[in-house]
PDB file of C-alpha atoms in Angstrom:
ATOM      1  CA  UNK A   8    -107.048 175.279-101.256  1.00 56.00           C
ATOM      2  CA  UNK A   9    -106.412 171.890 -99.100  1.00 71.00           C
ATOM      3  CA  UNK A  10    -108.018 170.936 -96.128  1.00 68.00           C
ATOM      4  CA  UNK A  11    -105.095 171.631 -94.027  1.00 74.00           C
ATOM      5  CA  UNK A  12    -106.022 175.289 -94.698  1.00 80.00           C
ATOM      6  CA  UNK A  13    -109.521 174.935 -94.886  1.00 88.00           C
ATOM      7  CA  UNK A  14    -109.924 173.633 -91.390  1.00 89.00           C
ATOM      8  CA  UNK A  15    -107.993 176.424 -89.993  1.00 92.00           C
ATOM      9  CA  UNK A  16    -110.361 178.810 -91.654  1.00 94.00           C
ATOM     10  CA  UNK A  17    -113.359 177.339 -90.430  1.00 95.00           C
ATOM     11  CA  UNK A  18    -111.942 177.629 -87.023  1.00 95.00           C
ATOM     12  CA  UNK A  19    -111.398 181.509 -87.344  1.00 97.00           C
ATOM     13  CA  UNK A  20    -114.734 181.956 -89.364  1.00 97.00           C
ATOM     14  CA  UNK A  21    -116.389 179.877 -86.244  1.00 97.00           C
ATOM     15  CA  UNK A  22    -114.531 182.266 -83.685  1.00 98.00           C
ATOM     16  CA  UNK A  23    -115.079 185.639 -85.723  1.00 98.00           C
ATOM     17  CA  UNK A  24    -118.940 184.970 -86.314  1.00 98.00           C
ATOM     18  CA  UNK A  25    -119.291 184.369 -82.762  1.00 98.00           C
ATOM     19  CA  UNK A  26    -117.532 187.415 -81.707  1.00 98.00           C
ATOM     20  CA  UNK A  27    -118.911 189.722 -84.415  1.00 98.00           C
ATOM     21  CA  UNK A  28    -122.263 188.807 -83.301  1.00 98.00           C
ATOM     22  CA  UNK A  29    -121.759 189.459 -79.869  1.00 98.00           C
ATOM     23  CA  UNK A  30    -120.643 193.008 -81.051  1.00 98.00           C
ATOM     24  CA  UNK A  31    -123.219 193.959 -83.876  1.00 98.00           C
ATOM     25  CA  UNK A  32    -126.479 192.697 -82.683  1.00 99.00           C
ATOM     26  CA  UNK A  33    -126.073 192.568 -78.697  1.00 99.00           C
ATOM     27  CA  UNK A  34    -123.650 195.187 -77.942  1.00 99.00           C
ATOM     28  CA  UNK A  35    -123.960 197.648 -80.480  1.00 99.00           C
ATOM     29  CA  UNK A  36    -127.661 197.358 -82.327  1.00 99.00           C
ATOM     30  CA  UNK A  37    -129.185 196.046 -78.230  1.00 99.00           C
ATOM     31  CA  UNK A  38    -127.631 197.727 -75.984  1.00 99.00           C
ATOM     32  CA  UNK A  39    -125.723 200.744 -77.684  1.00 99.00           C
ATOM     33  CA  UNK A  40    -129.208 201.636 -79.367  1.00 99.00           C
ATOM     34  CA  UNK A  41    -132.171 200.007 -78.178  1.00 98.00           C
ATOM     35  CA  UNK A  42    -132.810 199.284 -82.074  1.00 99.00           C
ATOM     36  CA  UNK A  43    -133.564 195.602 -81.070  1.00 99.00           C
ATOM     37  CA  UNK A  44    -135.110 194.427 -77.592  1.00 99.00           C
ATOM     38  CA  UNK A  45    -133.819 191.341 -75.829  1.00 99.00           C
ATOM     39  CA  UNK A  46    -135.934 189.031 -74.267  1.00 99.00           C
ATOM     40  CA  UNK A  47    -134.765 189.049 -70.911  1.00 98.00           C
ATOM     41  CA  UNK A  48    -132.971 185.575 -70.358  1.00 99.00           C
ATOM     42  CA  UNK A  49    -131.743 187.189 -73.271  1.00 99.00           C
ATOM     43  CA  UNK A  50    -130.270 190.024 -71.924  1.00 99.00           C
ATOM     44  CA  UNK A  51    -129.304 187.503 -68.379  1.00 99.00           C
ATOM     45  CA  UNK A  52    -126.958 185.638 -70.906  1.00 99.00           C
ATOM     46  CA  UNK A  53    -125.531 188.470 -72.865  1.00 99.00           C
ATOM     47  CA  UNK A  54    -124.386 190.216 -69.718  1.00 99.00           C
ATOM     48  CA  UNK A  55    -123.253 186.830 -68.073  1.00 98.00           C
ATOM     49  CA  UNK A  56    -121.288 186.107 -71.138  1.00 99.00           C
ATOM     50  CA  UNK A  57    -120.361 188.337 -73.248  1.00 98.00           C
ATOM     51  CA  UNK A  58    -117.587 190.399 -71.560  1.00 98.00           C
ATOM     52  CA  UNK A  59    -116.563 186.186 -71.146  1.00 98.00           C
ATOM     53  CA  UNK A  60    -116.620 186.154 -75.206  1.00 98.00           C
ATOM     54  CA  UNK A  61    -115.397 189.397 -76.384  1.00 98.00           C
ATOM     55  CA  UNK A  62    -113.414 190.485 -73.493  1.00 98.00           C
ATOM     56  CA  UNK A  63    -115.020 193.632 -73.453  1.00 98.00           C
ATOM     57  CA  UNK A  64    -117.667 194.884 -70.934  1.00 99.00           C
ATOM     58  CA  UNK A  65    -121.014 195.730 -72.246  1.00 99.00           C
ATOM     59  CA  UNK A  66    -121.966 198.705 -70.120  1.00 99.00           C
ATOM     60  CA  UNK A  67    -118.464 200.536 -71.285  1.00 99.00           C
ATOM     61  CA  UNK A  68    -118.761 199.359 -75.037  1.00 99.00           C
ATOM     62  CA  UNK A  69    -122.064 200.650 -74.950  1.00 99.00           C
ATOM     63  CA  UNK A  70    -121.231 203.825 -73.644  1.00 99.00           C
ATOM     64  CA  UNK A  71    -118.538 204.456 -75.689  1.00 99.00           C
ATOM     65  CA  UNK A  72    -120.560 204.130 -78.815  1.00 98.00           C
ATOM     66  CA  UNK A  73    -123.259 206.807 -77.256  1.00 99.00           C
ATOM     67  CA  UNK A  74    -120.215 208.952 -76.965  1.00 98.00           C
ATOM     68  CA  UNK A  75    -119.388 208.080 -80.351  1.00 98.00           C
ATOM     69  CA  UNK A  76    -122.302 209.723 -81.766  1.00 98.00           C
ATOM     70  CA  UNK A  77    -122.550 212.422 -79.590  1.00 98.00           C
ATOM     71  CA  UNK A  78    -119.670 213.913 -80.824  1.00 98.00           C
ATOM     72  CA  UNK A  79    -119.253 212.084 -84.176  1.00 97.00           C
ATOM     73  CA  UNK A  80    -115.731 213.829 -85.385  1.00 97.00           C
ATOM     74  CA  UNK A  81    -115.858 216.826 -83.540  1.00 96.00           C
ATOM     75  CA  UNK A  82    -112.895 217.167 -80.170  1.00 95.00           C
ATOM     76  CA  UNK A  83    -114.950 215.128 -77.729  1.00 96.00           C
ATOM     77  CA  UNK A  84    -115.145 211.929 -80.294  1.00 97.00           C
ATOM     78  CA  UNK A  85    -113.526 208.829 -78.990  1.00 96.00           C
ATOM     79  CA  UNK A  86    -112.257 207.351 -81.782  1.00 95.00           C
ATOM     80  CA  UNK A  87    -112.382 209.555 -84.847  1.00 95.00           C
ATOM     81  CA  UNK A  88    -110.008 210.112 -87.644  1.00 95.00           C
ATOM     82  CA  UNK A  89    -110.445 213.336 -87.782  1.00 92.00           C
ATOM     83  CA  UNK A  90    -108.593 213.821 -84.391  1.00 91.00           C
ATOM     84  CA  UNK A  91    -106.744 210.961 -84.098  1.00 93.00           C
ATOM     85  CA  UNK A  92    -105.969 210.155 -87.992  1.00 94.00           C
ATOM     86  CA  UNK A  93    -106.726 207.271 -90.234  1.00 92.00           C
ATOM     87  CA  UNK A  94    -103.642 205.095 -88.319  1.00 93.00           C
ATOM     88  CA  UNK A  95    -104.101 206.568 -85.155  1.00 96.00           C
ATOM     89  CA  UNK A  96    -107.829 205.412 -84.395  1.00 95.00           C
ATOM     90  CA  UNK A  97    -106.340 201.902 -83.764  1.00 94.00           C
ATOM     91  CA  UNK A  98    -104.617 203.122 -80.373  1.00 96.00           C
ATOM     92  CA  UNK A  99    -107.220 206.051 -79.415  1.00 96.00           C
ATOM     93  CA  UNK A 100    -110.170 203.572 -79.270  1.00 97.00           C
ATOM     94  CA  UNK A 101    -108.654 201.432 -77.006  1.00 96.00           C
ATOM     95  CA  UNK A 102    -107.325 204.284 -74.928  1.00 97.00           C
ATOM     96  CA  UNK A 103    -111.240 205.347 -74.999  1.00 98.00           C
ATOM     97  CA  UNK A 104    -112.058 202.272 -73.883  1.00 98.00           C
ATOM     98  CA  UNK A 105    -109.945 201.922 -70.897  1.00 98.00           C
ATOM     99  CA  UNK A 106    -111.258 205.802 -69.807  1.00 98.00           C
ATOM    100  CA  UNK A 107    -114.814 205.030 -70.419  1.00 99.00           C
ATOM    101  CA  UNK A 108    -114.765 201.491 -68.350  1.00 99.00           C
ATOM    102  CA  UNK A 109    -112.655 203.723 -65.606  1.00 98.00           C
ATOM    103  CA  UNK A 110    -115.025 206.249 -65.665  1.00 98.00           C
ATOM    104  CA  UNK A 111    -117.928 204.220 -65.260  1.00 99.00           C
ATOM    105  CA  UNK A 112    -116.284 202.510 -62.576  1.00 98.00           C
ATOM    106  CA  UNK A 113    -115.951 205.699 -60.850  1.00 98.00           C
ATOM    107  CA  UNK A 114    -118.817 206.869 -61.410  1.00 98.00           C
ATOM    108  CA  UNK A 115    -117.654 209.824 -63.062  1.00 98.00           C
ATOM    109  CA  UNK A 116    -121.053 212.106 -64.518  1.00 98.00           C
ATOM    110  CA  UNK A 117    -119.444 212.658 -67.727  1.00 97.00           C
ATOM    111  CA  UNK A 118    -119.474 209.135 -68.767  1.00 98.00           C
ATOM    112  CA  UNK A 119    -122.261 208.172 -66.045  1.00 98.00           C
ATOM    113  CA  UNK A 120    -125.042 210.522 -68.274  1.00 98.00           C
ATOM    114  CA  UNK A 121    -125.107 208.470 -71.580  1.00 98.00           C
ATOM    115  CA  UNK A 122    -126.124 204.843 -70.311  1.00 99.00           C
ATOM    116  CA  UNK A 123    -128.293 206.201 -67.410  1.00 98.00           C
ATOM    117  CA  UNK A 124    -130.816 203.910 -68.691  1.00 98.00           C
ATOM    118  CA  UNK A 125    -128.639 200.745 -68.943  1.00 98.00           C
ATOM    119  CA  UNK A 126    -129.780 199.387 -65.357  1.00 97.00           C
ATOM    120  CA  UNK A 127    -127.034 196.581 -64.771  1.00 98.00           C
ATOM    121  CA  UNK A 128    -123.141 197.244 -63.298  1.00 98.00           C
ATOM    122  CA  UNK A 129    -119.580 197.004 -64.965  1.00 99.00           C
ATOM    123  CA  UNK A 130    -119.626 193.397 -65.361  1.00 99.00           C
ATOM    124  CA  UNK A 131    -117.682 192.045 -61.725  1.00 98.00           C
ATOM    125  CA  UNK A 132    -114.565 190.626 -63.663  1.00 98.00           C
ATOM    126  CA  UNK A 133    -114.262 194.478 -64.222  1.00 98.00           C
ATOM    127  CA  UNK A 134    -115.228 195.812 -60.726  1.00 98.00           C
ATOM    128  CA  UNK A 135    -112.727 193.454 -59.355  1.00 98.00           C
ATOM    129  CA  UNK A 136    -109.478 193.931 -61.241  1.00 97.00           C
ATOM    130  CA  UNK A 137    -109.546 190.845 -63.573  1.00 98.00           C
ATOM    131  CA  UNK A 138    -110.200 192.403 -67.063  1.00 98.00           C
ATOM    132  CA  UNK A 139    -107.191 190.313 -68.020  1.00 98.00           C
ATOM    133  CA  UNK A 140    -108.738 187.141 -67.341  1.00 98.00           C
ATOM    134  CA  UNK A 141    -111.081 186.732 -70.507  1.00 98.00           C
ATOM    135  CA  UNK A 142    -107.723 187.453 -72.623  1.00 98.00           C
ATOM    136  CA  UNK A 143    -105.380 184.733 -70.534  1.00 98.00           C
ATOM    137  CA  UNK A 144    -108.125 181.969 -71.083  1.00 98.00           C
ATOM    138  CA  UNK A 145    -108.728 182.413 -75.061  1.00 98.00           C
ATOM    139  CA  UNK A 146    -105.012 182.569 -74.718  1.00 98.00           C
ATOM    140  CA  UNK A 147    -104.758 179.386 -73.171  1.00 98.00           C
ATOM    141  CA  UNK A 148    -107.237 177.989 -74.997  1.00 97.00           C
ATOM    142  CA  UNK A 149    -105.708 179.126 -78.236  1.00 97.00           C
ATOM    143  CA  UNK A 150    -102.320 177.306 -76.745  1.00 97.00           C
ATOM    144  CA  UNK A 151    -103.696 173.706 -76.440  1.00 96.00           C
ATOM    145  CA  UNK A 152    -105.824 173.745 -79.724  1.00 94.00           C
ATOM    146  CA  UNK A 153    -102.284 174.553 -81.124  1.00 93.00           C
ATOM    147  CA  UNK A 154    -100.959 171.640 -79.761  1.00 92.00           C
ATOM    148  CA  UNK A 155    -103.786 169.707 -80.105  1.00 90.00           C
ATOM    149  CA  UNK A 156    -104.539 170.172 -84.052  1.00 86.00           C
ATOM    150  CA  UNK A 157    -101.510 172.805 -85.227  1.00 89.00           C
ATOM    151  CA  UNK A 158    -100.855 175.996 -84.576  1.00 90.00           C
ATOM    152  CA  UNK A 159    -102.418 177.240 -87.419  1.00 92.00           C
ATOM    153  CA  UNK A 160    -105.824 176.032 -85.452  1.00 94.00           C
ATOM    154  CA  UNK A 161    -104.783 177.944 -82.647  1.00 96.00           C
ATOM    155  CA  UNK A 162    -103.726 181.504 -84.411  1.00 96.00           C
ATOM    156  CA  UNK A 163    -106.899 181.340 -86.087  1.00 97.00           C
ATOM    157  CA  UNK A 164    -108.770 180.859 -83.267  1.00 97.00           C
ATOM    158  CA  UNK A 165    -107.757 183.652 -81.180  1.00 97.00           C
ATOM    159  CA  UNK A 166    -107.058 185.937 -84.180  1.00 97.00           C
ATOM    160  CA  UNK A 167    -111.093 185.313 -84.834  1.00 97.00           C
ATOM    161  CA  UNK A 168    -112.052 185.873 -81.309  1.00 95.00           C
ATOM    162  CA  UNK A 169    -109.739 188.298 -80.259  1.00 95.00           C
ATOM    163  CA  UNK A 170    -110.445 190.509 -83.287  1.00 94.00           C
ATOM    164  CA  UNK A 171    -112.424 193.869 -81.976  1.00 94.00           C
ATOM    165  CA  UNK A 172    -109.292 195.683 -82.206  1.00 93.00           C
ATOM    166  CA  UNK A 173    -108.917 195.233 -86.042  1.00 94.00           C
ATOM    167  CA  UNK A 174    -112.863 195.871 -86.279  1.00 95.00           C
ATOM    168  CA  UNK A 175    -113.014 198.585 -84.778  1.00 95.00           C
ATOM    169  CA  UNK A 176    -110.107 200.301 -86.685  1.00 95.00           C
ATOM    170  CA  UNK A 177    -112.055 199.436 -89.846  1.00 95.00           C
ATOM    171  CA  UNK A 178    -114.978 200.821 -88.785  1.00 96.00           C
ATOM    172  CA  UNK A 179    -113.994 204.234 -87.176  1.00 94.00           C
ATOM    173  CA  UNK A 180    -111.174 204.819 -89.496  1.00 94.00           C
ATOM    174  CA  UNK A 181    -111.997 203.833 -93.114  1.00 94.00           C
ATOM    175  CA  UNK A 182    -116.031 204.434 -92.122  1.00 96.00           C
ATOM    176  CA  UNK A 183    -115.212 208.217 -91.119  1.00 96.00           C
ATOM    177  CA  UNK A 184    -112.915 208.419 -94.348  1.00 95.00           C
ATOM    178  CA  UNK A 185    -113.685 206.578 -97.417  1.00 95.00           C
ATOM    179  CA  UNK A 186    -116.534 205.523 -99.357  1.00 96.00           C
ATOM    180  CA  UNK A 187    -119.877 207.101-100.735  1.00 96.00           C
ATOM    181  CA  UNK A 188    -122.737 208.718 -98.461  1.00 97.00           C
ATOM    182  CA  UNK A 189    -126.613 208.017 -99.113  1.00 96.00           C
ATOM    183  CA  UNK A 190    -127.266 210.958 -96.484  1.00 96.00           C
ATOM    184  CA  UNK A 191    -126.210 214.027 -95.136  1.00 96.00           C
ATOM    185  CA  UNK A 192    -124.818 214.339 -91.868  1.00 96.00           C
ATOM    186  CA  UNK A 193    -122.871 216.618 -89.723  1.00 96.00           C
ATOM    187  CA  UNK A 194    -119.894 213.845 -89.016  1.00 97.00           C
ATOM    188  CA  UNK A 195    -118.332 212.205 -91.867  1.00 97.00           C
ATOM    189  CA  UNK A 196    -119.697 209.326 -92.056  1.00 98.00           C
ATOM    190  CA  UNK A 197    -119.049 207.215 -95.113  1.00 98.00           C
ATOM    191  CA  UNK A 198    -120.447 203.915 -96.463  1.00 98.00           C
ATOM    192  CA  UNK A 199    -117.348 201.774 -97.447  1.00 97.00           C
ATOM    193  CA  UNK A 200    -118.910 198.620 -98.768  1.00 95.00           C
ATOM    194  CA  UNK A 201    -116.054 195.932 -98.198  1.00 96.00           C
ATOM    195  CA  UNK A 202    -115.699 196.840 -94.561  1.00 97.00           C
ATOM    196  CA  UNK A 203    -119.780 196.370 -94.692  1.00 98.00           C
ATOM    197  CA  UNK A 204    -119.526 192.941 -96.463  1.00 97.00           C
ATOM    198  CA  UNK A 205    -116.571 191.529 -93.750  1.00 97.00           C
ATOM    199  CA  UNK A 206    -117.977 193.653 -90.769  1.00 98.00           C
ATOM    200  CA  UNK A 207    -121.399 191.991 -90.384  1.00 98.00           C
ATOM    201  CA  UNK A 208    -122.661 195.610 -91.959  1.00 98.00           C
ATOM    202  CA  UNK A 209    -121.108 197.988 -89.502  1.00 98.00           C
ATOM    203  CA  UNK A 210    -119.228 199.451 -92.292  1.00 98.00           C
ATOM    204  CA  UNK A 211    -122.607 201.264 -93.518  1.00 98.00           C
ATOM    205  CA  UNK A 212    -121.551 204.171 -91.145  1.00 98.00           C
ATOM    206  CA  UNK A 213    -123.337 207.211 -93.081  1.00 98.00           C
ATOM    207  CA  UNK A 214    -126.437 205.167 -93.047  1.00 98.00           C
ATOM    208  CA  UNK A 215    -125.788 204.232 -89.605  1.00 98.00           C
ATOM    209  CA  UNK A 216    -125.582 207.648 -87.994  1.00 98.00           C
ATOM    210  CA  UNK A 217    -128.692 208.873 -90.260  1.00 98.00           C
ATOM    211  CA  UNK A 218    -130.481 206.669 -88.183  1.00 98.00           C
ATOM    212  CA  UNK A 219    -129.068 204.761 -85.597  1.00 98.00           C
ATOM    213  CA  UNK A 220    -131.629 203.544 -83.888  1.00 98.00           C
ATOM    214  CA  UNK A 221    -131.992 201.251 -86.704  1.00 98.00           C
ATOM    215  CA  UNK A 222    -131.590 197.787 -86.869  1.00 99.00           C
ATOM    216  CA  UNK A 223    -131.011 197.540 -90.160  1.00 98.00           C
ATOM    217  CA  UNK A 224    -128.134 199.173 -91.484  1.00 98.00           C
ATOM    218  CA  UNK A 225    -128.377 198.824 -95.162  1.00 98.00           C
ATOM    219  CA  UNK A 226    -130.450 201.717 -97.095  1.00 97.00           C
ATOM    220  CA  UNK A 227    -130.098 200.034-100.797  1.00 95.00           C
ATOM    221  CA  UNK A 228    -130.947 196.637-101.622  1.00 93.00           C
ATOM    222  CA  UNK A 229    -127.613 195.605-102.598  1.00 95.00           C
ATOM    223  CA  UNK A 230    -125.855 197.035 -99.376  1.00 97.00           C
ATOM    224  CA  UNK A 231    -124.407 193.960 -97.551  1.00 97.00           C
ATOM    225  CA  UNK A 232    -126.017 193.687 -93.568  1.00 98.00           C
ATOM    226  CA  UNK A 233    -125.276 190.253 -92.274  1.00 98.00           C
ATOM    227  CA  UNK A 234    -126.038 191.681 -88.805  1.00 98.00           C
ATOM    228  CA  UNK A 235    -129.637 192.631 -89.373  1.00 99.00           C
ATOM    229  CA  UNK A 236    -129.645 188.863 -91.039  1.00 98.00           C
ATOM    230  CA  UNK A 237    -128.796 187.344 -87.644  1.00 99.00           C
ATOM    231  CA  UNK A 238    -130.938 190.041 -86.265  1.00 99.00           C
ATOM    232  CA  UNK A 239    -134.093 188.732 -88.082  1.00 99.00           C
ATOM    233  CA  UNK A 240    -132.879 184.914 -87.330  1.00 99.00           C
ATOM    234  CA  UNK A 241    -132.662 185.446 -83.779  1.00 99.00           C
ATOM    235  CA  UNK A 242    -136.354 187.026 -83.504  1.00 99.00           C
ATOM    236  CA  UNK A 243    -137.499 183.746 -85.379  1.00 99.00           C
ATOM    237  CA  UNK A 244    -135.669 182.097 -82.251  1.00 99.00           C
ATOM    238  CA  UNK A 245    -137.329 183.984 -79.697  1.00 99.00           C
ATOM    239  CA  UNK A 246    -133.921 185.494 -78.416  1.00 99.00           C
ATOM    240  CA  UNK A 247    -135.061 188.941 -79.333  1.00 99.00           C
ATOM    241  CA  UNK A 248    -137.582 191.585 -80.736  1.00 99.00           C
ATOM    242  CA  UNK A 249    -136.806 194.008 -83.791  1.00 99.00           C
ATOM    243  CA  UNK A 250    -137.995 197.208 -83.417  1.00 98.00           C
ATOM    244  CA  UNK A 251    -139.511 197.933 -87.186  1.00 97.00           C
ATOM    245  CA  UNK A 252    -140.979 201.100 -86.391  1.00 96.00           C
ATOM    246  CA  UNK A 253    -137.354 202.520 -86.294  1.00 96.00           C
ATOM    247  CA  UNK A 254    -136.223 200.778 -89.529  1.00 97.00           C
ATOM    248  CA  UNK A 255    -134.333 203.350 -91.435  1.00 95.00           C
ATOM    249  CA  UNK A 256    -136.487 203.570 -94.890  1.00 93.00           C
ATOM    250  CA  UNK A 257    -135.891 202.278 -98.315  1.00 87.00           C
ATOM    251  CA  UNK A 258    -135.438 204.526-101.215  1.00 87.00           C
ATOM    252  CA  UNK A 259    -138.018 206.684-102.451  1.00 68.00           C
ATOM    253  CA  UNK A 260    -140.001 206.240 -99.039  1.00 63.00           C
ATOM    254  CA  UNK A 261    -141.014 209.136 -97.079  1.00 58.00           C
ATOM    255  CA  UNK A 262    -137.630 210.151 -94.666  1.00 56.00           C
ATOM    256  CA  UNK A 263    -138.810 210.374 -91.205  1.00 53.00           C
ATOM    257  CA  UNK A 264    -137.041 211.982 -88.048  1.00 50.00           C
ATOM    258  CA  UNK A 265    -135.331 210.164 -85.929  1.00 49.00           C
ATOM    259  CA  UNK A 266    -132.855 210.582 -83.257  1.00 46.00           C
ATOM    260  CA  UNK A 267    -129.594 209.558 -81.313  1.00 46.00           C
ATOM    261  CA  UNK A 268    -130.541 206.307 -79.593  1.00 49.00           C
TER     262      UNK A 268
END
């Protein structure tokens, strides 16, 4: 491979770890499930920034995912491929998306009673009309580094940053559908290890909804969880506090009960 690809990847590698950790250790392991604890200038510049970053609002991903696992693939789940099928996640998550932030925005009860404890608003580009603007500026910004360095700088860029949608396909699709389970559950949540190993470890679903108020995601040694890796580097930094008592165990330790966080 020559550099004039290589660059290009960098670009979307620097662009897709930044989103991806956004997602996996602030939005979803944070605030989704309290299975980490931010420090609070912590939590000041994830809720400053990240609906900046990922152009999705924290308070609506978060409640989302509680909704997620409330009714893991049964008629009230979001985004599950056992209403929506395996192709059909890709649009019902984002229509799920747009109904939870509207919801919360209205202050409907339904979607009000899962992030009661979630004391900050709908993030104000939200409350004020301008979810587009997050999208128009990576845009932008994806334009000029085209024409700065090459287009292929600015594809990869946005196609890095921009990439929930793809994500979260992987995730609620193939992780609902395919691959093995360490646990029984009452979804079907499955374990496929590829999505784990380019998903930051979301793709560990089964041992996810086992015990989700678990940091770390991974059950067997071998199970790939690069977001309880920046998880673990982050406490070193000061940025946050794991919450070990929740771990999920290893194998062969005692399994202890835990519940929907």
């Amino acid at each position: 491979m020559t550099m004039h690809l290589l660059r290009p990847l960098a670009v979307f590698l620097a662009a897709y770890s930044l989103h991806l950790g956004y997602i996996t250790v602030f939005y979803h392991r944070a605030l989704a499930h309290r299975a980490v604890r931010l420090q609070p200038a912590t939590l000041r510049f994830v809720l400053a920034t990240g609906n900046w970053v990922t152009g999705l609002d924290p308070k609506a991903w978060a409640c989302m995912h509680r909704m997620h696992h409330a009714f893991s693939d049964g008629p009230d789940d979001p985004h599950s491929p056992a209403q929506a099928g395996v192709l059909g996640v890709l649009v019902a998550q984002l229509r799920a998306y747009e109904r939870t932030l509207y919801g919360l925005l209205g202050r409907h009860p339904d979607y009000l009673r899962h992030v009661q404890d979630l004391d900050f608003p709908v993030h104000w580009l939200n409350r004020h009309g301008l979810w587009w603007l997050p999208y128009a500026l990576h845009t932008a910004a994806a334009v000029l580094l085209g024409y700065a360095g090459g287009w292929g700088f600015g594809l990869a860029y946005f196609a890095g940053l921009m990439s929930h949608p793809i994500e979260g396909w992987v995730i609620n699709a193939l992780g609902h559908a395919v691959g093995p389970r360490n646990f029984e559950t009452p979804d079907d949540s499955r374990n496929p290890w590829l999505a784990a190993l380019l998903i930051g470890g979301e793709g560990l679903q089964n041992n996810h909804h086992r015990f989700p108020a678990s940091a770390r995601f991974s059950y067997r040694w071998w199970e790939p969880d690069a977001g309880f890796m920046l998880c673990r580097a982050l406490e070193k930094a000061g940025a946050l506090t794991i919450e070990r008592g929740r771990l999920l165990p290893r194998p062969g330790a005692p399994v202890i009960p835990t519940t929907q966080a």
